[in-house]
PDB file of C-alpha atoms in Angstrom:
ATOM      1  CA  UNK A   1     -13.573   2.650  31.055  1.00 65.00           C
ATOM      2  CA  UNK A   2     -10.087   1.020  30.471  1.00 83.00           C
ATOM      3  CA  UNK A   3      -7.620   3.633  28.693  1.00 92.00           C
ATOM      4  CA  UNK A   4      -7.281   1.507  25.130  1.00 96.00           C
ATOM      5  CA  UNK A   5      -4.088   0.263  23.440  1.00 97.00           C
ATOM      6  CA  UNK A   6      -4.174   2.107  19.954  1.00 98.00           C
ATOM      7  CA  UNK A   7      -2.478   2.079  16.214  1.00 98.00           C
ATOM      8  CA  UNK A   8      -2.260   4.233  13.574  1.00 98.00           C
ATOM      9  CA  UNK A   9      -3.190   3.956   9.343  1.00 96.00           C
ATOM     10  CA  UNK A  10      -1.150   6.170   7.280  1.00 94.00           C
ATOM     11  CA  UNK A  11      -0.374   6.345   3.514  1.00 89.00           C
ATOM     12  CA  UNK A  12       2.784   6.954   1.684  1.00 87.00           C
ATOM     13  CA  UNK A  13       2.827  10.247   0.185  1.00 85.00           C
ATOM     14  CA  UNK A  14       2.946  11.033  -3.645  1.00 84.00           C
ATOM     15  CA  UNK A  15       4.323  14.546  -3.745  1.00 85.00           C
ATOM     16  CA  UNK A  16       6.501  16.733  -1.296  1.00 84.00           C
ATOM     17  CA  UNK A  17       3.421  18.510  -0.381  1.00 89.00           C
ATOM     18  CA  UNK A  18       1.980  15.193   0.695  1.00 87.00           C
ATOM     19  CA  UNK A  19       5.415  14.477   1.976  1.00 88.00           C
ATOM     20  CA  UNK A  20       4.814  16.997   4.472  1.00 90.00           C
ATOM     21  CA  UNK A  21       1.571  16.089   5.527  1.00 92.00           C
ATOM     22  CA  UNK A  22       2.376  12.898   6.818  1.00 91.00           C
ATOM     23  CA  UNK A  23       5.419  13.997   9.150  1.00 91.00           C
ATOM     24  CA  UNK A  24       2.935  16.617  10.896  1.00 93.00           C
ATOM     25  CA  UNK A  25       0.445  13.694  11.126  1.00 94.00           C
ATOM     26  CA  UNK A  26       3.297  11.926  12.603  1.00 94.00           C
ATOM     27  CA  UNK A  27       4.108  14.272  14.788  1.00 93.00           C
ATOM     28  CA  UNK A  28       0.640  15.058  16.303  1.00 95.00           C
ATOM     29  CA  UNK A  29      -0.022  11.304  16.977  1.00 96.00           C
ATOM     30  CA  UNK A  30       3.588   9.968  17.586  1.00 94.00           C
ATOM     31  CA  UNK A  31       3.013  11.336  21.645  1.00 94.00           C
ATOM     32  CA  UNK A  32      -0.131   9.210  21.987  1.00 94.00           C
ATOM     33  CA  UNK A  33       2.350   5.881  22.040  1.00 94.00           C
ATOM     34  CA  UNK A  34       0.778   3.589  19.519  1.00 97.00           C
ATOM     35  CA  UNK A  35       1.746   0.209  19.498  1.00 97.00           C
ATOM     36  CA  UNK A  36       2.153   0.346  15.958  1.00 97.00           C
ATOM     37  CA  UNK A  37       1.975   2.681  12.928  1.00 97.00           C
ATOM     38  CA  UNK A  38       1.028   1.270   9.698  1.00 95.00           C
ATOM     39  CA  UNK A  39       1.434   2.238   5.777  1.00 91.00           C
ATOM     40  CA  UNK A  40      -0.593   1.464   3.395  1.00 89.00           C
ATOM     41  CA  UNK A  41      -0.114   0.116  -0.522  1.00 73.00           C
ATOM     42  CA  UNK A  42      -2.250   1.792  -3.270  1.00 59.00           C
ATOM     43  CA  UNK A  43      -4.563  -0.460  -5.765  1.00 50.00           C
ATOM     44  CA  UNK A  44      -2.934  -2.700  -7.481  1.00 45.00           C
ATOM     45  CA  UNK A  45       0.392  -1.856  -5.996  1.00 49.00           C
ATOM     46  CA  UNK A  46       0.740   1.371  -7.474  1.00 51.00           C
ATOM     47  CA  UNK A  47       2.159   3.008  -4.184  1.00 58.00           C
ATOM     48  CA  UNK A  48       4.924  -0.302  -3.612  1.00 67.00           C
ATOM     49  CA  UNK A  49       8.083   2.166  -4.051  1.00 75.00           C
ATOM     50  CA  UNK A  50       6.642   4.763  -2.097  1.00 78.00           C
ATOM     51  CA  UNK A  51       5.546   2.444   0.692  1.00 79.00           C
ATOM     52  CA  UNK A  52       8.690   1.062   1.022  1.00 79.00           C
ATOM     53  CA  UNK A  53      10.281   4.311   1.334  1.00 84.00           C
ATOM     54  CA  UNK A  54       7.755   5.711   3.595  1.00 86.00           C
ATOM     55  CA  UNK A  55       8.371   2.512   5.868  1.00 88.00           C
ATOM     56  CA  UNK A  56      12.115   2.989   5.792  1.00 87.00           C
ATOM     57  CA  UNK A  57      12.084   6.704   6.260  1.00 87.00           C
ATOM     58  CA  UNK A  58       9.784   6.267   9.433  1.00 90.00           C
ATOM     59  CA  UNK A  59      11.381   2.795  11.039  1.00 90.00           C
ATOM     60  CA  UNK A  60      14.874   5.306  11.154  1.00 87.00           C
ATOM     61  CA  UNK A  61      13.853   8.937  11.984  1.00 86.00           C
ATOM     62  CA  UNK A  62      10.776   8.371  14.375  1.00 86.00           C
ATOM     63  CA  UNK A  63      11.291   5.399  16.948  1.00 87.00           C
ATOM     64  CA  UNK A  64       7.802   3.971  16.071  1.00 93.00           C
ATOM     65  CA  UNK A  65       7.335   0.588  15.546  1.00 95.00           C
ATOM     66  CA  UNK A  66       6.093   0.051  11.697  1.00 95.00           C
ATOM     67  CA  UNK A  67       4.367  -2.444  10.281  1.00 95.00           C
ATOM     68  CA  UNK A  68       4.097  -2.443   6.352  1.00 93.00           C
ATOM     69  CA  UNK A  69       1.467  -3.495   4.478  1.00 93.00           C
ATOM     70  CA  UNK A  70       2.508  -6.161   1.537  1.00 93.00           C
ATOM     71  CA  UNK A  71      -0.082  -7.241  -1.252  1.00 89.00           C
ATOM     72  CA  UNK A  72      -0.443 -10.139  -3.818  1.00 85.00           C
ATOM     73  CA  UNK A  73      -1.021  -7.745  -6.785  1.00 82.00           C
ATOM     74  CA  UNK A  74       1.258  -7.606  -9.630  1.00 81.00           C
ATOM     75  CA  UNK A  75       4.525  -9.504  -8.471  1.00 84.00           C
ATOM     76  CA  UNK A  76       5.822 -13.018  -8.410  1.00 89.00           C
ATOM     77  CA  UNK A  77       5.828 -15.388  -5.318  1.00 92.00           C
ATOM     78  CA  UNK A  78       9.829 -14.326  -5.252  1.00 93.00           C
ATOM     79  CA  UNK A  79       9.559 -10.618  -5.670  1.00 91.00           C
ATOM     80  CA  UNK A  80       6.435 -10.630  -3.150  1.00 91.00           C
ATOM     81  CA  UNK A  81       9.284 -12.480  -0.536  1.00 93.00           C
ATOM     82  CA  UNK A  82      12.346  -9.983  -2.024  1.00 93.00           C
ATOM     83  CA  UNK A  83      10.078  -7.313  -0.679  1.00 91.00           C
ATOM     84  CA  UNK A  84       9.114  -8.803   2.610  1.00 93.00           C
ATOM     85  CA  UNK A  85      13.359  -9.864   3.179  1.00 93.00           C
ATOM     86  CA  UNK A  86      14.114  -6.138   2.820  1.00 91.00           C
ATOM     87  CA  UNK A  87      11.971  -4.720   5.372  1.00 92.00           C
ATOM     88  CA  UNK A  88      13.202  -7.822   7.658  1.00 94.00           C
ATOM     89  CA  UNK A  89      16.587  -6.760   6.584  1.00 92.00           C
ATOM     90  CA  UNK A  90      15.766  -3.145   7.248  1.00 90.00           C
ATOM     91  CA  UNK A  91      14.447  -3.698  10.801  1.00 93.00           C
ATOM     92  CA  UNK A  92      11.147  -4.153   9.900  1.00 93.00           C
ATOM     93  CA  UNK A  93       9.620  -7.218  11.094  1.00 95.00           C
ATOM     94  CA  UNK A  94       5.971  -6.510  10.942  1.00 96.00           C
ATOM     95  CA  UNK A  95       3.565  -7.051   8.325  1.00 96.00           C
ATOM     96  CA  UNK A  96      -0.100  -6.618   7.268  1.00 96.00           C
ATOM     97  CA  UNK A  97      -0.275  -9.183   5.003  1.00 95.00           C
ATOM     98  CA  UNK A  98      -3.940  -8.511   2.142  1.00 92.00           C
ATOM     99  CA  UNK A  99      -4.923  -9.829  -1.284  1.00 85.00           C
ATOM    100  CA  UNK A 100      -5.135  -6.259  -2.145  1.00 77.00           C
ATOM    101  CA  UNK A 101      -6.970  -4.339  -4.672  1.00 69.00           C
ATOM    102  CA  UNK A 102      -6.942  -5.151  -8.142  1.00 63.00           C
ATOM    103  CA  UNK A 103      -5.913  -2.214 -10.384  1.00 62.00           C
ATOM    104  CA  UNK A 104      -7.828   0.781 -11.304  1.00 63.00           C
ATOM    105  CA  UNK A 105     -10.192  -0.665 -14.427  1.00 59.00           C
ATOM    106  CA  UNK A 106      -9.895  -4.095 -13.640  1.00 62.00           C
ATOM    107  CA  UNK A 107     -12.819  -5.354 -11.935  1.00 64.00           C
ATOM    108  CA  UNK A 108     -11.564  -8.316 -10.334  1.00 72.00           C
ATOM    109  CA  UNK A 109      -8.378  -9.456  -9.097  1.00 69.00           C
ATOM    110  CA  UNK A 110      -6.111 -11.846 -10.884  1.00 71.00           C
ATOM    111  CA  UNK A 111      -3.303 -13.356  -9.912  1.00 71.00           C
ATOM    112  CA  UNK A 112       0.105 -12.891 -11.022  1.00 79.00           C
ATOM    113  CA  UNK A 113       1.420 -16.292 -13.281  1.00 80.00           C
ATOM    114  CA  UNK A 114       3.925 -16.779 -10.651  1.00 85.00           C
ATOM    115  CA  UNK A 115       2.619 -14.829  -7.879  1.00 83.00           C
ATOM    116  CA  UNK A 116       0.533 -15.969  -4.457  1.00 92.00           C
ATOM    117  CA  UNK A 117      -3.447 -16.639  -5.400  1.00 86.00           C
ATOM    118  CA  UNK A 118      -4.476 -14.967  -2.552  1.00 90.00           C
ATOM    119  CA  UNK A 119      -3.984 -13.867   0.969  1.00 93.00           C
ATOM    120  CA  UNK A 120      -3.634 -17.018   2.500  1.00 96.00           C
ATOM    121  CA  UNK A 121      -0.775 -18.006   0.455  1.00 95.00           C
ATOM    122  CA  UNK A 122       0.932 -15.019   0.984  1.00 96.00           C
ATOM    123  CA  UNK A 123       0.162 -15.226   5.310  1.00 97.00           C
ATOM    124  CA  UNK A 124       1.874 -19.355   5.008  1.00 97.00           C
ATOM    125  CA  UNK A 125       4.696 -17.942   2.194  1.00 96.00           C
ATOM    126  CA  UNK A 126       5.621 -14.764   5.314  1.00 97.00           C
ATOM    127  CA  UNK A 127       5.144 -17.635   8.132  1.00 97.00           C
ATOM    128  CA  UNK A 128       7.295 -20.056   6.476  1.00 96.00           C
ATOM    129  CA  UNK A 129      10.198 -17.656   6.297  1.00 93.00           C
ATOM    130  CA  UNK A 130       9.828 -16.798  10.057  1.00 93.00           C
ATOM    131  CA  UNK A 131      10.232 -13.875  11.812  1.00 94.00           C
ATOM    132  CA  UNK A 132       7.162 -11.558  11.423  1.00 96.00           C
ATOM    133  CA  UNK A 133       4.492 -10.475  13.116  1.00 97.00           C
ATOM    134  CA  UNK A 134       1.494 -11.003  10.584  1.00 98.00           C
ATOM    135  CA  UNK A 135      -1.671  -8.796  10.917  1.00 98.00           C
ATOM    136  CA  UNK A 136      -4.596  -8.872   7.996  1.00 97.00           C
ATOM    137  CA  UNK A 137      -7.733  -7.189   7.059  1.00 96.00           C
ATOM    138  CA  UNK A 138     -10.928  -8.489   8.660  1.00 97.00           C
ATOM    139  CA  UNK A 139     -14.352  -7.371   7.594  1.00 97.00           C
ATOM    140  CA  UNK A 140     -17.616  -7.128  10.408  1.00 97.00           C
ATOM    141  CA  UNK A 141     -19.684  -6.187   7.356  1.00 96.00           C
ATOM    142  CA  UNK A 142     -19.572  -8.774   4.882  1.00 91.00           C
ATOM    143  CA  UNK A 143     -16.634  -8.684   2.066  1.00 89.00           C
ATOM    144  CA  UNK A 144     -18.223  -7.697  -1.159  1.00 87.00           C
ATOM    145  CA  UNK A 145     -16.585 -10.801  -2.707  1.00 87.00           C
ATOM    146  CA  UNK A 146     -18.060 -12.969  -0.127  1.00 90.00           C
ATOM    147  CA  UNK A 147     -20.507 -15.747  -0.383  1.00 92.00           C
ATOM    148  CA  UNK A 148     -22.111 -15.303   3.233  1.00 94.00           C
ATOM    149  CA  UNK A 149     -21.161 -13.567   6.260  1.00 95.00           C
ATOM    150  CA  UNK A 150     -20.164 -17.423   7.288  1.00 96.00           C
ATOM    151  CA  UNK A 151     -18.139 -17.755   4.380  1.00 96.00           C
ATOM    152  CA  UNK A 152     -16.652 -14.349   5.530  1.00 96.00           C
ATOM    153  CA  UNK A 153     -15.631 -15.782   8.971  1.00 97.00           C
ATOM    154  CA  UNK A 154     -14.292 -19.300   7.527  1.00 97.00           C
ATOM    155  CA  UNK A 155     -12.022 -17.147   5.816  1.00 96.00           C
ATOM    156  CA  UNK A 156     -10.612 -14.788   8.267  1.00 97.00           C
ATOM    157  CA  UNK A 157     -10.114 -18.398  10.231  1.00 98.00           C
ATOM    158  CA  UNK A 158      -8.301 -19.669   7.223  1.00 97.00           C
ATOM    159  CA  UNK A 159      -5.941 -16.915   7.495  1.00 98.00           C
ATOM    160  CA  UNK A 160      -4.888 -16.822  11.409  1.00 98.00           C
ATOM    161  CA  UNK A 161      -4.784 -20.366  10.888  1.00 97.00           C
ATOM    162  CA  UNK A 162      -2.106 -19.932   8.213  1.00 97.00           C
ATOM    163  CA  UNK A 163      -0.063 -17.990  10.775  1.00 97.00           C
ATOM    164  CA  UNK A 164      -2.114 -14.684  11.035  1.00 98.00           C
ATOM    165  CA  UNK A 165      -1.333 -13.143  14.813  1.00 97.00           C
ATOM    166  CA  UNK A 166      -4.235 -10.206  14.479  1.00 98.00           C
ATOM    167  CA  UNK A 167      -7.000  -8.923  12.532  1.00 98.00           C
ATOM    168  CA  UNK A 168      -7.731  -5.419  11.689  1.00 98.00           C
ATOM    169  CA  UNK A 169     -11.339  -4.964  10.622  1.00 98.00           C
ATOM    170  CA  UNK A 170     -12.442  -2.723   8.279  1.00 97.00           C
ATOM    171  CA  UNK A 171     -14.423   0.505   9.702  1.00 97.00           C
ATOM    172  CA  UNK A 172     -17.857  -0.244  10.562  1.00 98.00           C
ATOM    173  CA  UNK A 173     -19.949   2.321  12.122  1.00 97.00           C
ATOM    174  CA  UNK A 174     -22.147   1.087  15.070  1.00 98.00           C
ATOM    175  CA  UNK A 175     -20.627  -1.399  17.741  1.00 98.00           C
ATOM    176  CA  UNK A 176     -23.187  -3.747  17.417  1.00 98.00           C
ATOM    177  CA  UNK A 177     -21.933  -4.874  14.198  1.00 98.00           C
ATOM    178  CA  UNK A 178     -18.419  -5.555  15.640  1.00 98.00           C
ATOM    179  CA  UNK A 179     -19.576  -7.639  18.438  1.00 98.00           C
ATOM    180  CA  UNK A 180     -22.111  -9.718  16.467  1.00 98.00           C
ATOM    181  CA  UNK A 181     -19.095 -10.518  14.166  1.00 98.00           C
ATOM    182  CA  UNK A 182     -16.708 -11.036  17.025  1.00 98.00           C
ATOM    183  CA  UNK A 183     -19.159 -13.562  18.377  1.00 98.00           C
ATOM    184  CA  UNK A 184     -19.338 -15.228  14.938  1.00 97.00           C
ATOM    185  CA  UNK A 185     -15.834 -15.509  14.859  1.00 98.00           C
ATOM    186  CA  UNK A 186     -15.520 -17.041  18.319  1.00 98.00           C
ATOM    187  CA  UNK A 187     -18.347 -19.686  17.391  1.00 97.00           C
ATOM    188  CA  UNK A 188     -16.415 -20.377  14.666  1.00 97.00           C
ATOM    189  CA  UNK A 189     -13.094 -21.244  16.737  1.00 97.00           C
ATOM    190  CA  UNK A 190     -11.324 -17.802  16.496  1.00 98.00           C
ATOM    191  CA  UNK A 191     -10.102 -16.415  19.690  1.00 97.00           C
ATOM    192  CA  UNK A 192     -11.636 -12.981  19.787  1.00 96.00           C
ATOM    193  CA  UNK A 193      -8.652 -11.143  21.323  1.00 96.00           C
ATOM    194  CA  UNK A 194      -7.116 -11.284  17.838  1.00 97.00           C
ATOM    195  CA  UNK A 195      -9.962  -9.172  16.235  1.00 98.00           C
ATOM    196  CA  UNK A 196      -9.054  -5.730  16.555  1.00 98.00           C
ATOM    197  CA  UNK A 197     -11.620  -2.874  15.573  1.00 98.00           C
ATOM    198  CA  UNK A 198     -10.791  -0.192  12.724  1.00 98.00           C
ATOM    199  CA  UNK A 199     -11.785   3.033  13.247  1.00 98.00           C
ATOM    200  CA  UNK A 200     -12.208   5.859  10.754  1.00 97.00           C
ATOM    201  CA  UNK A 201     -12.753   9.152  11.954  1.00 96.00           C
ATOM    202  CA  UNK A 202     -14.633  10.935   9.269  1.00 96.00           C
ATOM    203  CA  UNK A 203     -12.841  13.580   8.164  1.00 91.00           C
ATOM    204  CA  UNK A 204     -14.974  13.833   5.058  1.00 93.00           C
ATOM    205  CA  UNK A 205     -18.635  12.492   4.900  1.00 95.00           C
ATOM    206  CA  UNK A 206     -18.610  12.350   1.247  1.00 94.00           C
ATOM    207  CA  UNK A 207     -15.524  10.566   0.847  1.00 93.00           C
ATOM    208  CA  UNK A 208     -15.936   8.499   3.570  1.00 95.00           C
ATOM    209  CA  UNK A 209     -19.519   7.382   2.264  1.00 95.00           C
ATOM    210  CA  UNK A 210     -17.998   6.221  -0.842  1.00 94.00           C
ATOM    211  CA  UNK A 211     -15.370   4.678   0.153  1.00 92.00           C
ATOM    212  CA  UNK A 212     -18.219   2.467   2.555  1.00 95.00           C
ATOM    213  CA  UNK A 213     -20.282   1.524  -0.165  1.00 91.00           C
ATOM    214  CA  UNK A 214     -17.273   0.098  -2.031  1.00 88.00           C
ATOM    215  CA  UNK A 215     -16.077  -2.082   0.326  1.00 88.00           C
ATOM    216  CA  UNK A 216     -19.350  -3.485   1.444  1.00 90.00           C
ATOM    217  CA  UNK A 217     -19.671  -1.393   5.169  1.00 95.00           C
ATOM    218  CA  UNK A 218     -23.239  -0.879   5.989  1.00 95.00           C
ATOM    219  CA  UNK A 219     -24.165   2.796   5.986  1.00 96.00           C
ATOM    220  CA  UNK A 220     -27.301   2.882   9.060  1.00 97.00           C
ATOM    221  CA  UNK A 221     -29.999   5.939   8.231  1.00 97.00           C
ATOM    222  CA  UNK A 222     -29.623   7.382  11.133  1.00 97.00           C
ATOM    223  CA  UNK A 223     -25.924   8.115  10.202  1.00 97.00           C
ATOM    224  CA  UNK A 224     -26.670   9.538   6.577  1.00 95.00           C
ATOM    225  CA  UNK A 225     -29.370  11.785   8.355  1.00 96.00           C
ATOM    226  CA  UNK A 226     -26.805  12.946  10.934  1.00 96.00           C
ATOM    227  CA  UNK A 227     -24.141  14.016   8.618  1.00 96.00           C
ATOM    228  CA  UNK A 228     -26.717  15.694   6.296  1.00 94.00           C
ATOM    229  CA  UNK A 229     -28.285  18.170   8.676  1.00 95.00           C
ATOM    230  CA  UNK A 230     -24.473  18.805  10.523  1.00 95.00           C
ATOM    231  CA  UNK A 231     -23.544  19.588   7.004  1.00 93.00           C
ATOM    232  CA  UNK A 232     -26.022  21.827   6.735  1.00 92.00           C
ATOM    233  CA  UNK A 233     -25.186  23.597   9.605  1.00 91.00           C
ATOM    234  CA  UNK A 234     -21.790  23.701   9.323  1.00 90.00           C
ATOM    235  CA  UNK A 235     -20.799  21.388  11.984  1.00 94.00           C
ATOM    236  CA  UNK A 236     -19.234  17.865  10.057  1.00 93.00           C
ATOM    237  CA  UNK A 237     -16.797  17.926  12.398  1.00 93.00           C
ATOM    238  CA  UNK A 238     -18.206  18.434  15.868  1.00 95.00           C
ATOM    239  CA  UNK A 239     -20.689  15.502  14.662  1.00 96.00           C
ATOM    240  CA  UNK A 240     -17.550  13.428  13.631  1.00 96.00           C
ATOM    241  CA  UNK A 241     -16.008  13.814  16.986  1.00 96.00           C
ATOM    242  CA  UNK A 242     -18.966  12.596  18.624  1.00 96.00           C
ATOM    243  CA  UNK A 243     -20.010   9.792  17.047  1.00 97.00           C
ATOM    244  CA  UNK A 244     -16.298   7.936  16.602  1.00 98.00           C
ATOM    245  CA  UNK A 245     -15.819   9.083  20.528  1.00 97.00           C
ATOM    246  CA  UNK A 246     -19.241   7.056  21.550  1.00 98.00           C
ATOM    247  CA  UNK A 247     -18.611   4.645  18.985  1.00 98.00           C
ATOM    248  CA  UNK A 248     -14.967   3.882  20.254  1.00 98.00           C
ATOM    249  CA  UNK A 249     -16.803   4.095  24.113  1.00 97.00           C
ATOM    250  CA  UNK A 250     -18.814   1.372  23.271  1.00 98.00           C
ATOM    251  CA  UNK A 251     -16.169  -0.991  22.057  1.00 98.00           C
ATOM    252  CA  UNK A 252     -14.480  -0.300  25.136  1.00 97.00           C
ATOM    253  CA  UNK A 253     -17.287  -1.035  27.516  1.00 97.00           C
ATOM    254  CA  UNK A 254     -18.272  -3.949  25.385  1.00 97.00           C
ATOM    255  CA  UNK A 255     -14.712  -5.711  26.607  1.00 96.00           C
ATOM    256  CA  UNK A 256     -12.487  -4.238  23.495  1.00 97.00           C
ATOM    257  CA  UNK A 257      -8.711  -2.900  24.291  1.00 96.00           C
ATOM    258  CA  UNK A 258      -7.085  -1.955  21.287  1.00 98.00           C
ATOM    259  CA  UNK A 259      -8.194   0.392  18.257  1.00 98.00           C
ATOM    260  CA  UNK A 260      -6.578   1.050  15.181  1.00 98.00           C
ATOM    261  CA  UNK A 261      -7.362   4.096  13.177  1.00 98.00           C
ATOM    262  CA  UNK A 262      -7.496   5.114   9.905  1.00 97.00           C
ATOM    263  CA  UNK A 263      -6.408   8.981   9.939  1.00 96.00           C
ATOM    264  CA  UNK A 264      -5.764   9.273   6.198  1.00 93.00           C
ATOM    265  CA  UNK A 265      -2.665  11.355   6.702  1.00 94.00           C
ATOM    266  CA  UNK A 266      -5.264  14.042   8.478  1.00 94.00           C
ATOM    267  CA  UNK A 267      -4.652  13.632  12.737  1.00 95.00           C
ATOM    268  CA  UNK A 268      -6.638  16.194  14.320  1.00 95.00           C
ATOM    269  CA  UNK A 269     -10.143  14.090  14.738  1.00 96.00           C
ATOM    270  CA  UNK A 270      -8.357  10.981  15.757  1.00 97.00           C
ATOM    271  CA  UNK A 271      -5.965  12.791  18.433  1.00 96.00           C
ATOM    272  CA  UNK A 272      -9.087  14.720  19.168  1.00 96.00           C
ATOM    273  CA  UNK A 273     -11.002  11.323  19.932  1.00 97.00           C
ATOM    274  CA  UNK A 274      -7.840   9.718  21.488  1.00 97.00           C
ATOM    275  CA  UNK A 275      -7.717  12.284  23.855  1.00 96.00           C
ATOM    276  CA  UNK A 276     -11.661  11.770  24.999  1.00 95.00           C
ATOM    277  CA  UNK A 277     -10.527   8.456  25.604  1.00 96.00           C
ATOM    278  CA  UNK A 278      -8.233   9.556  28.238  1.00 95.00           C
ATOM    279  CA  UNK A 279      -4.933   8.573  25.634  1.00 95.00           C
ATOM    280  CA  UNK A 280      -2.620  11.359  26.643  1.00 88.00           C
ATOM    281  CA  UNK A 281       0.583  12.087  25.330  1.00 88.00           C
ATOM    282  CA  UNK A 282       3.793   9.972  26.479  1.00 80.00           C
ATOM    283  CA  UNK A 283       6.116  10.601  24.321  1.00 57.00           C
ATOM    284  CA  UNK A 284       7.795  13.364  22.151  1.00 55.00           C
ATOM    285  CA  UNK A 285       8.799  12.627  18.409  1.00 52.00           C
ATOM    286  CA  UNK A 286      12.552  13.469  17.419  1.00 52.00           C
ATOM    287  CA  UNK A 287      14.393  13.551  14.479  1.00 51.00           C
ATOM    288  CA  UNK A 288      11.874  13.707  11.966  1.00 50.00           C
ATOM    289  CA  UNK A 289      13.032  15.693   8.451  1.00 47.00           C
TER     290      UNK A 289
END
């Protein structure tokens, strides 16, 4: 089994306490060597400050290379860009580029007057200024706001065609569904070395269960049943452990090389499941405060 190329999810944190938890998460995963580290924006661009900070704080005290996430909601076409020329400006040259969330209470989303109408128009407004590396969100189970899983693809194509250089999917949990989509894509014209797989190791079944049926990721019975009994008995996270480790496996023998995981500021299952996948530590973190 090849040793795979990974990258790291994290989100900005909203109180010192939080504050804290992400530099330890930092520091237990910074040794594994990811090829990038990302940060996330809250719904509706709540967290757009804190990102920012978050971004600049780790581009100048760890040595990773971070990529921020930038979203449509609630800004103008120029203050979208402003944003985008002050990470460039601060070193930062890569982006994951998404629609985003509409705000809490607002059940779709709606553009800004003067703002970008959607993804794609914010991928061509990032290309156009040069520069980047672009990355967005892909989605093996069908998007919730999506016509068909065709429709789904078309899209994703629309957006590496607008200047896109990788996907990140959205968690899924059986490899199956990654592959049928990858071979969707590629019948579709997308080269399927630009889809990469997004991993959540589940940290909390309930939470994680939710957050599935919200974004349209197909929960299989076998899964609920798992996590029910290991609740039961106590053992969530041995279970957890497993299951990403075979899941990741199977990407792996199924001609994947590079994950990115979503560790929700919490490292211990993904290092745990890095580490089965024979990703050993290369390199120390310094200068972190």
């Amino acid at each position: 089994m090849t040793t795979p190329k990974i990258s790291f999810e994290f989100f900005p944190p909203k109180n010192l306490e939080a504050s804290f938890r992400l530099w330890d998460t930092v520091q237990v995963l910074a040794p594994m060597d990811p090829r990038f580290v990302s940060v996330t924006y809250g719904a509706g661009g709540t967290t757009r400050t804190l990102t920012r900070d978050a971004v600049d704080t780790l581009h100048n005290s760890s040595g990773l290379n971070v990529a921020a996430h930038l979203t449509c909601v609630n800004a103008s076409k120029a203050e979208t860009l402003e944003i985008a020329d002050q990470f460039a400006e601060a070193g930062v040259t890569e982006i994951v580029a998404l629609r985003g969330d509409p705000p809490k209470g607002e059940g779709k989303f709606t553009p800004h007057p003067e703002g970008f109408a959607d993804s794609v128009e914010l991928i061509k407004g990032l290309a156009a200024r040069g520069g980047f590396t672009i990355r967005v969100g892909a989605y093996p189970d069908c998007h919730p706001e999506a016509a068909s899983q065709a429709a789904n693809v078309e899209w994703l194509k629309r957006k590496l065609d607008a200047g896109a250089d990788e996907a990140l999917t959205q968690f899924f949990f059986e490899a199956e569904t990654f592959f049928r989509f990858r071979d969707a894509c590629e019948k579709a014209g997308i080269d399927g070395s630009k889809l990469t797989p997004g991993i959540l190791p589940i940290e909390n079944w309930k939470g994680a269960r939710n957050f599935a049926k919200r974004c349209g990721t197909v929960i299989p019975d076998w899964v609920e049943n798992a996590f029910d009994k290991a609740l039961r008995d106590g053992r969530e996270d041995l279970l957890a452990t497993a299951l990403c480790t075979e899941l990741c496996s199977d990407l792996l023998e199924g001609g994947v090389d590079k994950l990115h995981f979503y560790t929700l500021n919490r490292p211990e299952l993904t290092r745990d499941v890095c580490f089965a996948l024979g990703v050993t530590p290369k390199v120390a973190l310094e200068n972190v405060a």
